[in-house]
């Protein structure tokens, strides 16, 4: 497939003379002239060069006649195919920098900091590393969707992958990061407002930002056209929220994180979905160790393992537990693991303004009434394998209705599908659902359906765990 890249500044003469440009007097003076000189020297026709660099002939011709500025990706292809080191890339970069300067382009660098203690996620990082730079033979925008339950590490993975891509030399025109505030209805950021922030972030003056949503989206796409920008859309509520924010150019890439699988997304973009589950046991223990330090961890390695298990290997719970140990001088992994033995006690893990329960609340409050009732019921049903047959009767609904509700809970990542008909619930989400059921469901459930160890209605509190 051939590419037809950006229109931009029409000058193709760089404004400075670094990297030996322009060449000695008498030689080619512009990018176009230099390209033609190298092409003819190799006996290549325009059509042949166009085929080699995977751009169309008309585009190459316009660049050769200095009617169109070369993009850096075009220059890279020329360097590679004509085997001239980084001759063309250097000139194209200088031209782009000069053009950006003229347009008032601000190079955004909005990524939050990466974490030193990042563990695991090797496969996900490898997939993102391949996906984000895009395929030079494709016109499609690379989009990755990282989805999973609250606190599983979606944002952490997106930020880590983004930093790695930048570190590898990609997205040199900038990186944008937006918190879309999903999934609770009412709190999700409106695309109209997000676009205003994004346009400002790339240097569009306020008086040039249109008021209409579609025009804002079009202006954003125009501004990004031909640039290599990474856009991280964190915590998306639904697919509709992100459509207007998507760049059009293949040189850009987008990482979306969401607690939902974002139904409908695939109809607009070819998104690659990366579902995220909790860490494996060694990684979970490694994360606790990295935060509490070797001395404390070595004092009770088996306690670290037990603690990691009691946190269900969920990164948010692991981080909160480890932080709790660090901030309470006399606490060890062992004492905290003992405190967290009762499942409901784990829900009170909190440090500073971050609380496990709040993270779960946000997902729960986004559920419709029927799904919320089914979710609470799952907290008190015995057995760990969930299916429509065993939930329909205690829920007082038909098999089909139960199957539909289970599917919607899986889509919100509040349960995980094991096969076509069966699901699992994470240990902490189960404790949370049971807690809600005790507080909210006054109607007694059928005796058989009640978990044998379910506690009477009460508000579980573990004050020592609350920051
Ligand atoms: N792979 C990981 N390594 C280290 N820390 C992690 C990892 N994944 C998540 N965390 C930490 O766990 C907490 C929750 O992760 P976060 O990315 O905010 O979850 P989510 O976005 O899925 O709700 C954060 O403090 C984050 O830094
Ligand atoms: Mg997040």
Coordinates of C-alpha atoms and ligand atoms in Angstrom, one line a residue:
X1 CA 0.0 0.0 0.0
X2 CA 1.3 3.5 -0.8
X3 CA 1.1 6.4 1.5
X4 CA 0.0 10.0 0.7
X5 CA 1.5 12.0 3.6
X6 CA 0.9 15.4 5.1
X7 CA 0.8 18.7 3.5
X8 CA 2.6 21.3 5.6
X9 CA 4.9 24.2 5.1
X10 CA 5.8 24.6 1.5
X11 CA 9.4 25.5 2.1
X12 CA 11.7 22.5 1.7
X13 CA 14.9 24.4 2.4
X14 CA 16.0 24.0 6.0
X15 CA 16.5 27.1 8.0
X16 CA 19.9 26.1 9.3
X17 CA 23.0 24.6 7.9
X18 CA 23.7 21.7 10.3
X19 CA 24.6 18.2 9.2
X20 CA 26.3 19.4 6.1
X21 CA 23.2 20.9 4.6
X22 CA 23.1 22.7 2.1
X23 CA 25.9 20.8 0.4
X24 CA 28.9 22.4 -1.3
X25 CA 28.3 25.2 -3.8
X26 CA 27.3 23.8 -7.2
X27 CA 25.6 20.7 -5.7
X28 CA 21.9 20.2 -5.1
X29 CA 20.5 22.9 -2.8
X30 CA 17.2 21.5 -1.7
X31 CA 15.8 18.2 -0.4
X32 CA 14.1 17.7 -3.8
X33 CA 17.2 18.4 -5.8
X34 CA 19.3 16.1 -3.6
X35 CA 16.7 13.3 -3.9
X36 CA 16.7 13.6 -7.7
X37 CA 20.5 13.6 -7.8
X38 CA 20.7 10.3 -5.8
X39 CA 17.8 8.7 -7.8
X40 CA 19.2 9.5 -11.2
X41 CA 22.7 8.5 -10.0
X42 CA 21.3 5.0 -9.3
X43 CA 19.4 4.9 -12.6
X44 CA 16.0 4.7 -10.9
X45 CA 12.8 6.2 -12.5
X46 CA 10.4 8.1 -10.3
X47 CA 8.0 5.1 -10.5
X48 CA 10.7 2.8 -9.3
X49 CA 11.7 5.0 -6.4
X50 CA 8.1 5.4 -5.4
X51 CA 7.6 1.7 -5.3
X52 CA 10.8 1.2 -3.2
X53 CA 9.8 3.8 -0.6
X54 CA 6.1 2.8 -0.6
X55 CA 4.8 6.3 -1.4
X56 CA 2.9 7.2 -4.6
X57 CA 4.6 8.5 -7.6
X58 CA 2.9 11.9 -7.6
X59 CA 4.0 12.4 -4.0
X60 CA 7.6 11.7 -4.8
X61 CA 7.4 13.9 -7.8
X62 CA 6.1 16.8 -5.8
X63 CA 8.9 16.4 -3.2
X64 CA 11.5 16.2 -5.9
X65 CA 10.2 19.5 -7.4
X66 CA 10.1 21.0 -4.0
X67 CA 6.3 21.5 -4.2
X68 CA 5.7 19.5 -1.1
X69 CA 7.8 19.1 2.1
X70 CA 9.1 15.6 2.9
X71 CA 7.9 14.0 6.1
X72 CA 10.5 12.3 8.3
X73 CA 9.1 8.9 7.6
X74 CA 9.5 9.6 3.8
X75 CA 13.0 10.7 4.4
X76 CA 13.7 7.5 6.5
X77 CA 12.5 5.4 3.6
X78 CA 14.7 7.3 1.1
X79 CA 17.8 6.9 3.4
X80 CA 17.1 3.2 3.7
X81 CA 16.4 2.5 0.0
X82 CA 19.1 4.7 -1.4
X83 CA 21.5 3.6 1.3
X84 CA 22.7 7.1 2.2
X85 CA 23.0 6.9 6.0
X86 CA 20.7 9.5 7.6
X87 CA 21.2 12.2 4.9
X88 CA 17.5 12.7 4.1
X89 CA 16.3 12.2 7.7
X90 CA 18.5 14.9 9.0
X91 CA 17.3 17.4 6.4
X92 CA 13.6 16.4 6.8
X93 CA 13.9 16.8 10.6
X94 CA 15.4 20.2 10.2
X95 CA 12.6 21.2 7.8
X96 CA 9.9 19.9 10.2
X97 CA 11.4 21.7 13.1
X98 CA 11.4 25.0 11.2
X99 CA 7.9 24.5 10.0
X100 CA 6.7 23.7 13.5
X101 CA 8.3 26.8 14.8
X102 CA 6.5 28.8 12.2
X103 CA 3.1 27.3 13.1
X104 CA 3.5 27.8 16.8
X105 CA 3.4 24.0 17.4
X106 CA 4.1 23.1 21.0
X107 CA 5.6 19.7 21.4
X108 CA 3.5 18.1 24.2
X109 CA 5.2 15.8 26.6
X110 CA 2.3 14.9 28.9
X111 CA 3.1 11.4 30.0
X112 CA 3.0 10.8 33.7
X113 CA 6.3 9.4 35.1
X114 CA 7.1 5.8 34.6
X115 CA 7.6 3.7 37.8
X116 CA 10.9 2.2 38.8
X117 CA 9.1 -0.7 40.5
X118 CA 7.2 -1.8 37.4
X119 CA 7.0 -5.6 37.3
X120 CA 5.8 -8.3 34.8
X121 CA 3.6 -7.6 31.7
X122 CA 6.3 -8.7 29.4
X123 CA 4.0 -10.1 26.7
X124 CA 1.8 -7.0 26.8
X125 CA 4.8 -4.8 26.5
X126 CA 6.2 -6.8 23.6
X127 CA 2.9 -6.6 21.7
X128 CA 2.6 -2.8 22.3
X129 CA 6.2 -2.3 21.2
X130 CA 5.3 -4.0 17.9
X131 CA 1.9 -2.3 17.5
X132 CA 2.5 1.3 18.3
X133 CA 5.1 2.4 15.7
X134 CA 2.6 1.1 13.1
X135 CA 3.2 -0.7 9.9
X136 CA 4.8 1.5 7.2
X137 CA 2.8 -0.3 4.5
X138 CA -0.5 0.5 6.2
X139 CA -2.6 3.6 6.3
X140 CA -4.4 2.4 9.5
X141 CA -4.1 4.2 12.8
X142 CA -2.6 1.8 15.4
X143 CA -4.9 1.6 18.4
X144 CA -4.4 -0.5 21.5
X145 CA -7.1 -1.1 24.0
X146 CA -5.9 -2.2 27.5
X147 CA -8.9 -3.4 29.4
X148 CA -9.4 -5.0 32.8
X149 CA -10.8 -4.7 36.3
X150 CA -10.2 -1.7 38.5
X151 CA -6.7 -1.6 40.0
X152 CA -5.2 -4.3 37.7
X153 CA -2.6 -1.9 36.3
X154 CA -4.0 -0.6 33.0
X155 CA -2.8 2.9 33.4
X156 CA 0.6 1.7 34.7
X157 CA 1.0 -0.5 31.6
X158 CA -0.1 2.2 29.2
X159 CA 2.4 4.7 30.7
X160 CA 5.2 2.1 30.8
X161 CA 4.7 1.2 27.1
X162 CA 4.4 4.9 26.1
X163 CA 7.7 5.7 27.8
X164 CA 9.4 2.8 26.2
X165 CA 8.2 3.8 22.7
X166 CA 9.5 7.3 23.2
X167 CA 12.7 6.0 24.5
X168 CA 13.0 3.9 21.4
X169 CA 12.8 7.1 19.3
X170 CA 9.1 7.0 18.3
X171 CA 6.6 9.8 18.6
X172 CA 9.1 12.6 18.4
X173 CA 6.4 15.2 17.7
X174 CA 5.0 14.7 21.2
X175 CA 2.9 12.6 23.6
X176 CA -0.6 13.5 24.9
X177 CA -2.2 12.0 28.0
X178 CA -5.8 12.5 28.9
X179 CA -7.8 11.1 31.9
X180 CA -11.3 10.5 30.5
X181 CA -12.7 10.0 33.9
X182 CA -14.9 6.9 33.0
X183 CA -16.7 4.7 33.7
X184 CA -19.3 6.3 36.0
X185 CA -22.1 8.0 34.1
X186 CA -22.0 11.7 34.9
X187 CA -18.3 12.0 35.7
X188 CA -17.0 10.9 32.3
X189 CA -15.1 13.7 30.5
X190 CA -17.0 15.2 27.5
X191 CA -15.1 14.9 24.2
X192 CA -15.9 18.6 23.5
X193 CA -13.9 19.7 26.6
X194 CA -11.2 17.1 26.1
X195 CA -10.6 18.4 22.5
X196 CA -10.3 21.9 23.8
X197 CA -7.6 20.8 26.2
X198 CA -5.8 18.8 23.5
X199 CA -5.9 21.6 20.9
X200 CA -4.5 24.0 23.5
X201 CA -1.8 21.5 24.4
X202 CA -0.5 21.4 20.8
X203 CA -0.5 25.2 20.6
X204 CA -3.8 26.1 18.9
X205 CA -4.7 29.6 20.2
X206 CA -8.0 29.7 22.1
X207 CA -9.6 32.0 19.4
X208 CA -8.9 29.4 16.7
X209 CA -10.6 26.5 18.6
X210 CA -14.1 26.0 17.0
X211 CA -17.1 25.7 19.3
X212 CA -18.8 22.8 17.4
X213 CA -17.7 19.2 18.4
X214 CA -17.2 17.9 14.8
X215 CA -15.2 21.0 13.9
X216 CA -13.0 20.7 17.0
X217 CA -12.4 17.0 16.1
X218 CA -11.5 17.9 12.5
X219 CA -9.2 20.7 13.7
X220 CA -7.4 18.2 16.0
X221 CA -7.0 15.7 13.2
X222 CA -5.7 18.4 10.9
X223 CA -3.2 19.6 13.4
X224 CA -1.9 16.0 14.0
X225 CA -1.8 15.2 10.3
X226 CA 1.7 14.2 9.2
X227 CA 3.0 14.3 12.8
X228 CA 4.1 11.4 14.9
X229 CA 2.1 11.7 18.1
X230 CA 1.2 9.2 20.8
X231 CA -2.1 9.8 22.4
X232 CA -3.0 8.0 25.7
X233 CA -6.7 8.0 26.4
X234 CA -6.8 6.7 30.0
X235 CA -9.9 5.4 31.7
X236 CA -12.4 5.6 28.8
X237 CA -16.1 5.3 29.6
X238 CA -17.3 4.0 26.3
X239 CA -16.4 3.9 22.6
X240 CA -18.5 7.0 21.7
X241 CA -16.4 9.1 24.1
X242 CA -13.2 8.3 22.2
X243 CA -14.3 8.5 18.5
X244 CA -13.9 12.3 18.2
X245 CA -10.5 12.2 19.8
X246 CA -8.9 9.8 17.3
X247 CA -6.2 11.2 15.0
X248 CA -6.5 10.3 11.4
X249 CA -2.8 9.9 10.4
X250 CA -1.0 6.6 10.5
X251 CA 2.1 8.2 12.0
X252 CA 0.2 8.7 15.2
X253 CA -0.9 5.9 17.6
X254 CA -3.4 5.6 20.4
X255 CA -3.4 3.7 23.7
X256 CA -6.9 3.5 25.3
X257 CA -7.4 2.1 28.8
X258 CA -10.8 1.1 30.0
X259 CA -12.6 -1.0 32.6
X260 CA -15.0 -1.9 29.7
X261 CA -14.3 -3.8 26.5
X262 CA -15.7 -0.7 24.8
X263 CA -18.4 -2.4 22.6
X264 CA -18.6 -0.7 19.3
X265 CA -15.0 0.4 19.1
X266 CA -14.1 -2.1 16.4
X267 CA -16.6 -0.7 14.0
X268 CA -14.6 2.6 13.8
X269 CA -11.0 1.5 14.3
X270 CA -8.9 -1.7 14.1
X271 CA -8.1 -1.8 17.8
X272 CA -6.0 -4.5 19.2
X273 CA -7.4 -5.6 22.5
X274 CA -5.1 -6.4 25.4
X275 CA -7.1 -7.7 28.3
X276 CA -5.2 -7.5 31.6
X277 CA -5.5 -9.9 34.6
X278 CA -3.9 -9.7 38.0
X279 CA -0.1 -10.5 38.3
X280 CA 1.2 -14.0 38.8
X281 CA 2.4 -15.0 42.2
X282 CA 6.2 -14.3 41.8
X283 CA 5.5 -10.9 40.2
X284 CA 3.1 -10.0 43.0
X285 CA 5.6 -10.9 45.6
X286 CA 8.3 -9.0 43.7
X287 CA 6.1 -5.9 43.7
X288 CA 5.6 -6.1 47.5
X289 CA 9.4 -6.7 47.9
X290 CA 10.3 -3.7 45.7
X291 CA 8.2 -1.4 47.9
X292 CA 8.9 -2.7 51.4
X293 CA 12.6 -3.4 50.6
X294 CA 14.7 -6.5 50.9
X295 CA 15.3 -6.3 54.7
X296 CA 11.6 -6.4 55.5
X297 CA 10.8 -9.0 52.8
X298 CA 13.7 -11.3 53.9
X299 CA 12.4 -11.2 57.5
X300 CA 9.3 -13.2 56.3
X301 CA 9.4 -14.4 52.7
X302 CA 6.5 -16.7 53.2
X303 CA 4.5 -13.9 54.8
X304 CA 5.1 -11.9 51.6
X305 CA 3.6 -14.8 49.6
X306 CA 0.6 -15.0 51.9
X307 CA 0.1 -11.3 51.8
X308 CA 0.3 -11.3 48.0
X309 CA -2.4 -14.1 47.9
X310 CA -4.6 -12.2 50.3
X311 CA -4.4 -9.2 47.9
X312 CA -5.5 -11.5 45.1
X313 CA -2.3 -10.5 43.2
X314 CA -4.1 -7.3 42.3
X315 CA -1.6 -4.5 41.8
X316 CA -3.6 -1.8 43.5
X317 CA -4.1 -3.9 46.6
X318 CA -0.5 -5.0 46.6
X319 CA 0.8 -1.5 46.4
X320 CA -1.6 -0.3 49.1
X321 CA -0.6 -3.2 51.4
X322 CA 3.1 -2.6 50.8
X323 CA 2.8 1.1 51.3
X324 CA 0.9 0.4 54.6
X325 CA 3.9 -1.7 55.8
X326 CA 6.3 1.0 54.9
X327 CA 4.3 3.8 56.5
X328 CA 3.8 1.9 59.8
X329 CA 7.2 1.3 61.2
X330 CA 6.2 -1.6 63.4
X331 CA 4.2 -3.5 60.8
X332 CA 5.7 -6.4 59.0
X333 CA 4.3 -8.5 56.1
X334 CA 3.3 -11.1 58.6
X335 CA 1.2 -8.8 60.9
X336 CA -0.5 -7.3 57.9
X337 CA -1.2 -10.7 56.3
X338 CA -2.8 -11.7 59.6
X339 CA -4.9 -8.5 59.7
X340 CA -6.1 -9.2 56.2
X341 CA -7.1 -12.8 56.9
X342 CA -10.8 -11.9 57.0
X343 CA -11.8 -11.2 53.4
X344 CA -13.9 -8.1 54.2
X345 CA -10.9 -6.5 56.0
X346 CA -9.0 -6.4 52.7
X347 CA -11.6 -3.9 51.3
X348 CA -10.3 -1.3 53.8
X349 CA -6.9 -1.1 52.2
X350 CA -6.3 2.6 51.7
X351 CA -3.3 5.0 51.7
X352 CA -3.6 8.7 51.3
X353 CA -6.5 9.5 48.9
X354 CA -6.3 6.1 47.2
X355 CA -8.7 3.4 48.5
X356 CA -9.4 0.0 47.1
X357 CA -13.1 0.3 47.9
X358 CA -13.3 3.6 45.9
X359 CA -11.8 1.9 42.9
X360 CA -14.4 -0.9 43.0
X361 CA -17.2 1.6 43.8
X362 CA -16.6 3.4 40.5
X363 CA -17.1 0.3 38.5
X364 CA -20.1 -0.8 40.6
X365 CA -21.9 2.5 40.2
X366 CA -21.6 2.3 36.5
X367 CA -23.8 -0.9 36.4
X368 CA -27.5 -0.8 35.6
X369 CA -29.8 -1.9 38.4
X370 CA -30.2 -5.5 37.3
X371 CA -26.5 -6.1 36.7
X372 CA -25.8 -4.5 40.1
X373 CA -28.2 -6.9 41.8
X374 CA -26.6 -9.9 40.0
X375 CA -23.2 -8.7 41.0
X376 CA -24.1 -8.6 44.7
X377 CA -25.7 -12.0 44.5
X378 CA -22.4 -13.4 43.1
X379 CA -20.7 -12.2 46.3
X380 CA -22.8 -14.6 48.4
X381 CA -23.4 -17.6 46.2
X382 CA -21.3 -20.6 47.1
X383 CA -18.8 -22.1 44.7
X384 CA -16.3 -20.4 42.6
X385 CA -17.5 -21.3 39.1
X386 CA -20.3 -19.0 38.0
X387 CA -22.8 -19.8 35.2
X388 CA -26.4 -18.9 34.2
X389 CA -27.8 -22.2 35.4
X390 CA -26.7 -21.8 39.0
X391 CA -27.5 -18.0 39.2
X392 CA -30.9 -17.8 37.5
X393 CA -32.9 -19.4 40.3
X394 CA -31.5 -17.5 43.3
X395 CA -31.7 -14.3 41.2
X396 CA -35.3 -15.1 40.4
X397 CA -34.8 -14.6 36.7
X398 CA -34.8 -16.7 33.5
X399 CA -31.7 -18.6 32.3
X400 CA -31.4 -16.3 29.3
X401 CA -31.7 -13.2 31.4
X402 CA -29.0 -14.5 33.8
X403 CA -26.7 -15.3 30.8
X404 CA -27.2 -11.7 29.6
X405 CA -26.4 -10.2 33.0
X406 CA -23.3 -12.3 33.4
X407 CA -22.1 -11.3 30.0
X408 CA -22.5 -7.6 30.9
X409 CA -20.6 -8.1 34.1
X410 CA -17.8 -9.8 32.2
X411 CA -17.8 -6.9 29.7
X412 CA -17.3 -4.5 32.7
X413 CA -14.5 -6.8 33.9
X414 CA -16.2 -7.5 37.2
X415 CA -16.1 -11.2 36.5
X416 CA -13.8 -13.0 34.1
X417 CA -15.0 -15.6 31.6
X418 CA -13.4 -19.0 31.8
X419 CA -15.1 -20.6 28.8
X420 CA -18.3 -19.9 26.8
X421 CA -20.6 -20.5 29.8
X422 CA -18.5 -20.1 33.0
X423 CA -17.0 -17.2 34.8
X424 CA -14.8 -16.5 37.8
X425 CA -14.9 -13.6 40.2
X426 CA -11.7 -12.1 41.7
X427 CA -11.4 -12.8 45.4
X428 CA -11.4 -9.1 46.3
X429 CA -14.4 -8.2 44.0
X430 CA -16.2 -11.2 45.6
X431 CA -15.5 -9.8 49.0
X432 CA -16.7 -6.4 47.9
X433 CA -19.9 -7.8 46.3
X434 CA -20.6 -9.8 49.5
X435 CA -20.1 -6.7 51.5
X436 CA -22.6 -4.8 49.3
X437 CA -25.1 -7.7 49.5
X438 CA -25.0 -7.6 53.3
X439 CA -25.6 -3.9 53.4
X440 CA -28.1 -3.5 50.6
X441 CA -30.1 -6.7 50.1
X442 CA -32.5 -7.0 53.0
X443 CA -34.5 -9.7 51.3
X444 CA -33.1 -13.0 52.5
X445 CA -31.6 -15.1 49.7
X446 CA -32.7 -18.8 49.4
X447 CA -30.9 -20.7 52.1
X448 CA -29.1 -22.9 49.6
X449 CA -27.7 -19.9 47.8
X450 CA -26.2 -18.2 50.8
X451 CA -22.5 -18.6 51.3
X452 CA -21.9 -20.6 54.5
X453 CA -19.4 -18.2 55.9
X454 CA -21.4 -15.0 55.0
X455 CA -21.3 -12.6 57.9
X456 CA -24.5 -10.8 59.2
X457 CA -25.1 -7.3 57.8
X458 CA -22.5 -5.0 59.2
X459 CA -20.1 -2.3 58.0
X460 CA -16.7 -3.9 58.0
X461 CA -14.1 -1.6 59.4
X462 CA -10.5 -2.2 60.0
X463 CA -9.4 1.3 61.2
X464 CA -5.8 0.3 61.4
X465 CA -5.7 -0.2 57.7
X466 CA -7.2 3.2 56.8
X467 CA -4.8 5.9 56.2
Ligands
LIG1 N1 3.0 -4.1 36.6 C1 3.1 -3.2 37.7 N2 4.2 -3.1 38.4 C2 4.2 -2.2 39.4 N3 3.2 -1.5 39.9 C3 2.0 -1.6 39.2 C4 1.9 -2.5 38.1 N4 0.6 -2.4 37.6 C5 0.0 -1.5 38.4 N5 0.9 -1.1 39.4 C6 0.5 -0.1 40.4 O1 -0.7 -0.5 41.0 C7 -1.6 0.6 41.2 C8 -2.9 0.4 40.4 O2 -2.5 0.4 39.0 P1 -3.3 1.3 37.9 O3 -2.5 1.3 36.7 O4 -3.7 2.6 38.5 O5 -4.6 0.4 37.8 P2 -5.8 0.6 36.8 O6 -5.5 1.7 35.8 O7 -6.1 -0.7 36.1 O8 -7.0 0.9 37.7 C9 -0.8 1.8 40.8 O9 -0.1 2.3 42.0 C10 0.3 1.3 39.9 O10 1.4 2.0 39.9
LIG2 MG1 -6.3 3.6 35.6

